[in-house]
Short mmCIF file of C-alpha atoms and ligand atoms in Angstrom, two decimals:
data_model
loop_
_atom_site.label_atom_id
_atom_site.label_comp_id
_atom_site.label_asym_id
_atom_site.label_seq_id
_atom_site.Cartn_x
_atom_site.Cartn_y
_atom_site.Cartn_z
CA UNK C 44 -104.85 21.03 -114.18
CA UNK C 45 -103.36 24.39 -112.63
CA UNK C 46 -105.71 25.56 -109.64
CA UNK C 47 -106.61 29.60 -109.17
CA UNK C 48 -109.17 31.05 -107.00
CA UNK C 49 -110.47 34.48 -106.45
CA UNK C 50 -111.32 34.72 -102.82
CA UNK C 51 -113.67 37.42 -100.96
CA UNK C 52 -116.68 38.04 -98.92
CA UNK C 53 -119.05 38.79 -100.79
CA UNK C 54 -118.31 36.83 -104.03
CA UNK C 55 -121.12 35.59 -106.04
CA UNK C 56 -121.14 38.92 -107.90
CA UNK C 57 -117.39 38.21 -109.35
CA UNK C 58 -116.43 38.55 -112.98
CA UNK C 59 -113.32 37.54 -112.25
CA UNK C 60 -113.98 33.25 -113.35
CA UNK C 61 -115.29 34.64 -116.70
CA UNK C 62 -112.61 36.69 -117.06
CA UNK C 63 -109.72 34.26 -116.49
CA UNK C 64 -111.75 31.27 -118.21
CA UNK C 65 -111.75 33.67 -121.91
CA UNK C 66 -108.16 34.72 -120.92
CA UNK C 67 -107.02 31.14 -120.48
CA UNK C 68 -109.13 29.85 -124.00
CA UNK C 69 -107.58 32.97 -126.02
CA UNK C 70 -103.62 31.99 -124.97
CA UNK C 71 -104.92 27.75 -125.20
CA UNK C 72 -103.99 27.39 -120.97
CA UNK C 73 -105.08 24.77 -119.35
CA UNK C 74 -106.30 25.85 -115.78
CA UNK C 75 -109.43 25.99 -113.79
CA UNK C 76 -110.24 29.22 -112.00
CA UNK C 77 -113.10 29.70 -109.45
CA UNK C 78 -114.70 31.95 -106.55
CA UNK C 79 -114.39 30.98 -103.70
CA UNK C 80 -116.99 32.30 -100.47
CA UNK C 81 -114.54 32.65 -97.41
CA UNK C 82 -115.76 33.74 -93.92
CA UNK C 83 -114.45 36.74 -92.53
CA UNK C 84 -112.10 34.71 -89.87
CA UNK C 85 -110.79 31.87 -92.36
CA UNK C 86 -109.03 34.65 -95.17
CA UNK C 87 -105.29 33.12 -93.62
CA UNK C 88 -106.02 29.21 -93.46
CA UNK C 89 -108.11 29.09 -96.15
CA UNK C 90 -105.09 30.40 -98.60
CA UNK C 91 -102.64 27.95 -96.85
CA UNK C 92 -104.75 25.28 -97.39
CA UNK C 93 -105.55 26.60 -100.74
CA UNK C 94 -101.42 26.12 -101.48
CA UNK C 95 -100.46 23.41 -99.77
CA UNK C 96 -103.14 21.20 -102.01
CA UNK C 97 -101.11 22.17 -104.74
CA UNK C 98 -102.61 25.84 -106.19
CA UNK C 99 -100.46 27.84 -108.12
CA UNK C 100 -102.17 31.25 -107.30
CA UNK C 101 -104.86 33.33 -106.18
CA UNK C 102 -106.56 36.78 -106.62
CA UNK C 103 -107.86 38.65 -103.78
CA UNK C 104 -110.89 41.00 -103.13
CA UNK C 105 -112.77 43.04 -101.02
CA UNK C 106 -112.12 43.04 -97.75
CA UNK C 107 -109.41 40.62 -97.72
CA UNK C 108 -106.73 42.74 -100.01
CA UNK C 109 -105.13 44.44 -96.75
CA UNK C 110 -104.94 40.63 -94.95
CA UNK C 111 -103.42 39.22 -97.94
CA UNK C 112 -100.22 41.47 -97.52
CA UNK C 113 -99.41 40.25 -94.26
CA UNK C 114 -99.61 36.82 -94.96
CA UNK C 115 -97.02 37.23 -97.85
CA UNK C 116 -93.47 36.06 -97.37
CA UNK C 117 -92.10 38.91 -100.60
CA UNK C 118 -93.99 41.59 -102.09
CA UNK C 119 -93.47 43.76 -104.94
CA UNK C 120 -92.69 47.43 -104.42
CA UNK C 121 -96.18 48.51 -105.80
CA UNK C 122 -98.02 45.92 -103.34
CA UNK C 123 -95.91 47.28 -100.56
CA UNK C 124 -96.87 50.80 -101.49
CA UNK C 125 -101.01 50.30 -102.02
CA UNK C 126 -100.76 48.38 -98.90
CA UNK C 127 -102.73 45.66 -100.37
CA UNK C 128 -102.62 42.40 -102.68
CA UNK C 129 -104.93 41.73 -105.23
CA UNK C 130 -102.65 38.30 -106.76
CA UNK C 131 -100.75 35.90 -105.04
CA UNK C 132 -98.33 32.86 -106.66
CA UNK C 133 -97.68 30.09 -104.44
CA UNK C 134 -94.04 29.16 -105.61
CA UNK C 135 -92.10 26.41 -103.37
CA UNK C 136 -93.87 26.76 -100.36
CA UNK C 137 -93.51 30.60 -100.38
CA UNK C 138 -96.70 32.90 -101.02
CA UNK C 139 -95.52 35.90 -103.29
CA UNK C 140 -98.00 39.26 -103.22
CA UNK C 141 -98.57 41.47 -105.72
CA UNK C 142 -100.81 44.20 -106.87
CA UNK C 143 -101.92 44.84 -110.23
CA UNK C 144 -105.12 46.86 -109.69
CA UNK C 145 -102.94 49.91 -110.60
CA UNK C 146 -101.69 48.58 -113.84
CA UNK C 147 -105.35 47.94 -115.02
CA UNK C 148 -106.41 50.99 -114.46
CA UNK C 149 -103.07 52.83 -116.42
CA UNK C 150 -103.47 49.97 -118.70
CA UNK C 151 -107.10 50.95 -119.61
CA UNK C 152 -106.87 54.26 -119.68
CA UNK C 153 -103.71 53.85 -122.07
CA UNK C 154 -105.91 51.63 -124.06
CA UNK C 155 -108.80 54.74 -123.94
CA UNK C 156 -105.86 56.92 -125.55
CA UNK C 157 -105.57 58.94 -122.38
CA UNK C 158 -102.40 60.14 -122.88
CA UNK C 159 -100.68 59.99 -119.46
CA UNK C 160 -97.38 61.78 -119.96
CA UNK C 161 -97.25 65.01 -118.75
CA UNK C 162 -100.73 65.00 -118.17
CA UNK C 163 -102.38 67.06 -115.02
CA UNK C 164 -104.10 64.04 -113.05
CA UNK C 165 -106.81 64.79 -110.43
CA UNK C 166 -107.52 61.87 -107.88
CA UNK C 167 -110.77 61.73 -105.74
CA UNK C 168 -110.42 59.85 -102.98
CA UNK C 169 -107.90 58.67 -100.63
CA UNK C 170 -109.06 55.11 -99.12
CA UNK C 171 -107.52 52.15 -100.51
CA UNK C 172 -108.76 52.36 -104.09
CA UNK C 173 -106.77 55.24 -104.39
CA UNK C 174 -104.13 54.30 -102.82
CA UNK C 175 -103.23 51.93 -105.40
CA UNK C 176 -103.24 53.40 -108.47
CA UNK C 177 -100.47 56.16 -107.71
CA UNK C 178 -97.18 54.42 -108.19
CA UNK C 179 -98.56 52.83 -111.10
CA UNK C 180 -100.18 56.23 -112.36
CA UNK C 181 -96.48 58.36 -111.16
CA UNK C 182 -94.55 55.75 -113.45
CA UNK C 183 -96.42 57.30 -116.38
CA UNK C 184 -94.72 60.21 -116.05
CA UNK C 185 -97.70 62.65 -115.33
CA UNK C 186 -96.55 66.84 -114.79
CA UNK C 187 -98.80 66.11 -111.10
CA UNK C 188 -100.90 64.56 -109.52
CA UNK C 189 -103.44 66.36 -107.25
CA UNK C 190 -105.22 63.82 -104.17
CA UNK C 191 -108.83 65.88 -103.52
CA UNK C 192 -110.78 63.85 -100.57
CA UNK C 193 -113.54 65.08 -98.27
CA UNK C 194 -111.26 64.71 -95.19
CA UNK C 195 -107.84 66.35 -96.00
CA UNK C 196 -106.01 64.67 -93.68
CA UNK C 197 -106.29 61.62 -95.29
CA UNK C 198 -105.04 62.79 -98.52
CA UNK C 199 -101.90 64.64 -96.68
CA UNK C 200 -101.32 61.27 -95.10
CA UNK C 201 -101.57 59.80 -98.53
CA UNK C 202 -99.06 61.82 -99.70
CA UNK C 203 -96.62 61.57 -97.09
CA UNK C 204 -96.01 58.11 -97.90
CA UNK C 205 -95.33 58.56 -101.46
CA UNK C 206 -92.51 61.45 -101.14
CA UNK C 207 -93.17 62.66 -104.44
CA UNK C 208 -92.81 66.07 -105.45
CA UNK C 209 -95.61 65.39 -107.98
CA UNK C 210 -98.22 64.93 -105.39
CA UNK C 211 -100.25 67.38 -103.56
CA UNK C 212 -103.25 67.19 -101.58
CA UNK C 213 -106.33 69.36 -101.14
CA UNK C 214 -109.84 69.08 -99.96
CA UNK C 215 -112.52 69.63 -102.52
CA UNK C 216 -113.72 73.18 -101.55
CA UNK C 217 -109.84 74.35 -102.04
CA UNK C 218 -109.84 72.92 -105.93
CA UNK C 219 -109.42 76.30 -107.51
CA UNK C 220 -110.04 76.71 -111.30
CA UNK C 221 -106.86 74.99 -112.01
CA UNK C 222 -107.75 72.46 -115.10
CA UNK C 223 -106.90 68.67 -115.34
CA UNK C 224 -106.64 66.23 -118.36
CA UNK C 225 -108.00 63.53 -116.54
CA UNK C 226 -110.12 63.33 -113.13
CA UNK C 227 -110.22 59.31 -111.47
CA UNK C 228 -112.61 59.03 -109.26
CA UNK C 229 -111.70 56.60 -106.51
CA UNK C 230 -113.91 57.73 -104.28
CA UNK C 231 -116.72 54.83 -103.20
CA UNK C 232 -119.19 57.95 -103.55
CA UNK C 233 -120.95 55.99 -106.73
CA UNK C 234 -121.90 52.97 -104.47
CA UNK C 235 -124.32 55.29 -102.24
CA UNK C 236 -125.21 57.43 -105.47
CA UNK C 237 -123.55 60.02 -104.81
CA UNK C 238 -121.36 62.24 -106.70
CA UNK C 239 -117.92 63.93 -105.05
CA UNK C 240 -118.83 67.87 -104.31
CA UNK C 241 -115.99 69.51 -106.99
CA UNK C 242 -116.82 72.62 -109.11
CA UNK C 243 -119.06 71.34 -112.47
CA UNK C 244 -115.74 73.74 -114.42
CA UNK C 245 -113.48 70.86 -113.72
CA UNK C 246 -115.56 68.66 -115.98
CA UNK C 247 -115.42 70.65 -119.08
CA UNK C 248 -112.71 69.07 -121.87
CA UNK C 249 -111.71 66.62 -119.77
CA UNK C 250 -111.31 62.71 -119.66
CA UNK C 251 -113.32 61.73 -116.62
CA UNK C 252 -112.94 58.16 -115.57
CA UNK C 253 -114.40 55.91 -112.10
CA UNK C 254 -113.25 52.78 -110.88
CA UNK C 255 -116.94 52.02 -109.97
CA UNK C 256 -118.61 50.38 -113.32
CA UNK C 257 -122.43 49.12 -113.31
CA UNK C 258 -124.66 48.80 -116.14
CA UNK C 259 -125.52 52.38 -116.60
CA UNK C 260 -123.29 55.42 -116.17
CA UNK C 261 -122.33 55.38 -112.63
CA UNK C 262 -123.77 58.90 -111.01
CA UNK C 263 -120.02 60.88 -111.58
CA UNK C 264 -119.68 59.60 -115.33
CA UNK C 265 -123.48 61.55 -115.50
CA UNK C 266 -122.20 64.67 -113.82
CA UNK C 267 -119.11 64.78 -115.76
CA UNK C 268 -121.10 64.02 -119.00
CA UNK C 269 -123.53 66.85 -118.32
CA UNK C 270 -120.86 68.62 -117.42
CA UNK C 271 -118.74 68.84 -121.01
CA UNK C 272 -116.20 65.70 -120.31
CA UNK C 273 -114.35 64.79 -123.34
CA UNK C 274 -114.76 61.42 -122.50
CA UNK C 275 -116.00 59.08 -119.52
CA UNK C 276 -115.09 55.74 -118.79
CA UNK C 277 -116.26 53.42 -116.22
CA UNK C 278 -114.02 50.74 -114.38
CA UNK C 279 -114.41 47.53 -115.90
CA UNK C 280 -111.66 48.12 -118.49
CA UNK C 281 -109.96 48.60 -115.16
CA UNK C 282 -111.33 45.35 -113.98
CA UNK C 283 -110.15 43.45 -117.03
CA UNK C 284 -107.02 45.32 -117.00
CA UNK C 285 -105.81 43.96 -113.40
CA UNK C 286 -107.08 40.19 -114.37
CA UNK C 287 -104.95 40.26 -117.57
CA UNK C 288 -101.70 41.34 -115.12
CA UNK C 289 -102.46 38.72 -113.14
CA UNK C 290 -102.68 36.02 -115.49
CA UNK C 291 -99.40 37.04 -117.05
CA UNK C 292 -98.13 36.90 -113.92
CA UNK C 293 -99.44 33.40 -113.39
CA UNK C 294 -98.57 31.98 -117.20
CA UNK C 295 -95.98 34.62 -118.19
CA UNK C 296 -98.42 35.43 -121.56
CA UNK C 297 -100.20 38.72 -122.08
CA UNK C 298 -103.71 38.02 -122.88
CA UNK C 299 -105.71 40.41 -125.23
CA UNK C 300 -108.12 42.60 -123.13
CA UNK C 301 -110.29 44.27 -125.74
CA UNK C 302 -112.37 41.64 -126.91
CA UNK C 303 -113.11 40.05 -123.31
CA UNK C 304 -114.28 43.81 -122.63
CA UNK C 305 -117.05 43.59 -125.15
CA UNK C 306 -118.04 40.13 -124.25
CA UNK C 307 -118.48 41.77 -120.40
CA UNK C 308 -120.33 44.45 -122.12
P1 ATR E 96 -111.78 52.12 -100.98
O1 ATR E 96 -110.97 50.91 -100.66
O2 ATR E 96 -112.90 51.87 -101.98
O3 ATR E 96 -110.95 53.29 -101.36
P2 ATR E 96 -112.16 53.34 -98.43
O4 ATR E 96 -110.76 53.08 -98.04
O5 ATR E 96 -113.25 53.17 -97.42
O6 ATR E 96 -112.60 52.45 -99.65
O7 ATR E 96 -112.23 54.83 -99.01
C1 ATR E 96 -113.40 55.40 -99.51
C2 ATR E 96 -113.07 56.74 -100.14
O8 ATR E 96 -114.24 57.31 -100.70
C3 ATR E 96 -112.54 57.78 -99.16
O9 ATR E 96 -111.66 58.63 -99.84
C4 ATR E 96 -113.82 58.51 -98.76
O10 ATR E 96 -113.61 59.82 -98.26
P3 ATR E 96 -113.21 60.05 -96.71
O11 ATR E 96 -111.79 59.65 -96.58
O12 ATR E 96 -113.44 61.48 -96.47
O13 ATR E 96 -114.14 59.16 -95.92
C5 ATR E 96 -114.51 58.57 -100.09
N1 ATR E 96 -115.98 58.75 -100.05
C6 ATR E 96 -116.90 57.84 -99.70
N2 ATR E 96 -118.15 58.34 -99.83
C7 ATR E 96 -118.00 59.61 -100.30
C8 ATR E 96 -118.91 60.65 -100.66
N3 ATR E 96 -120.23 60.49 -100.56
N4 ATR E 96 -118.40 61.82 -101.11
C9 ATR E 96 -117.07 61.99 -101.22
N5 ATR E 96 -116.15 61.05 -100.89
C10 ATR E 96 -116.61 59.87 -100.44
#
């Protein structure tokens, strides 16, 4: 049977076996997919390994996405652009990367009927989460796409890399009264509890959505709730989203996300 793996470190708290296991009953696949512990130092052998006993591919988490790039021999242009890999194929002895975190999330919020097209699109953050989701989010067509993070720099740097005249950056204090359609947090602000520092204004009519999901609203979906969102929408649609892009990837079918959402849920 076809081999896949999720490696990481930590792991035990993956969805992603779950995930791939009702994704490969729904499209009648036959494959085994696991997690897979791997010690900080081991991310590079343990993939070889992984391949040369015959796996077909792999998907990659925290912190091992920015590793995973350099050990691929091609990437895809939006791997290459987030800087990281999330899925990897093993194809005659040649490990291909790619990176389909940003497709989730577009393909969630698409599925949330956010319309994206022409929309005004306001990013928290500028680490890595965010980094992935703008080509993905820019091939949407949006009218811009403003980058707020706490160090400005960051976001400027961010931008530079993209060349787009859609992009700007700004720090939080400088977010005027100009009104979005949809704010992302990517920010890792909901892990300590805490919520970015942008004017409560911003929140009012708007679709608010953060990669971060847990079991109640995470503590920007409150704010932006409190706070007159049209809607908010928590990232394991994302989550789902960039599983179902890998396994079509893998097995070249698109499986059905909606229902394996509500099973999560
Ligand atoms: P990730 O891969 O999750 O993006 P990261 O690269 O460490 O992780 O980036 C974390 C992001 O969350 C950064 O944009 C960070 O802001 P800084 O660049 O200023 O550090 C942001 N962040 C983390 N905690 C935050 C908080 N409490 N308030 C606002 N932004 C926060």
């Amino acid at each position: 049977m076809d081999q896949y793996r999720v490696f990481g470190n930590p792991i035990k708290q993956s969805r992603s076996p779950i995930i791939h296991q009702s994704f490969a009953e729904q499209t009648q696949q036959q494959l085994n997919y696991q997690s897979e512990y791997v010690e900080l130092d081991q991310f590079e052998q343990t993939v070889k390994d992984f391949a040369k006993n015959g796996g077909k591919g792999a998907n990659i988490t925290v912190p091992f996405k920015e590793q995973a790039l350099r050990i691929c021999d091609q990437l895809t242009e939006r791997a290459r652009l987030a800087g990281a890999v999330n899925t990897l194929c093993f194809v005659d002895g040649k490990i291909l990367g790619d990176n389909t975190d940003g497709q989730g999330l577009v393909q969630d919020l698409l599925n949330n009927k956010v319309q994206l097209k022409t929309s005004r699109i306001l990013l928290l953050g500028a680490g890595g989460a965010a980094k992935g989701v703008i080509l993905p989010l820019l091939a949407q067509l949006p009218e811009s796409i403003v980058i707020a993070n706490r160090t400005i720099a960051k976001a400027e740097n961010l931008i530079k890399q993209f060349n787009n005249k859609k992009l700007s950056a700004l720090g939080f204090a400088e977010l005027g009264d100009e009104k979005f359609d949809l704010i992302i947090n990517a920010t890792s602000a909901s892990l300590s509890g805490n919520v970015p520092p942008i004017a409560k204004e911003l929140a009012v009519n708007t679709y608010c959505y953060d990669m971060v999901y847990g079991n109640e609203l995470t503590p920007f979906l409150q704010w932006a709730k409190d706070n007159g969102a049209t809607k908010v929408m928590d990232g394991l649609g994302m989550l789902v989203g960039q599983a179902a892009e890998s396994f079509r990837i893998w097995r070249d079918v698109h499986p059905e996300v909606i229902s394996v959402l509500h099973q999560l849920r």
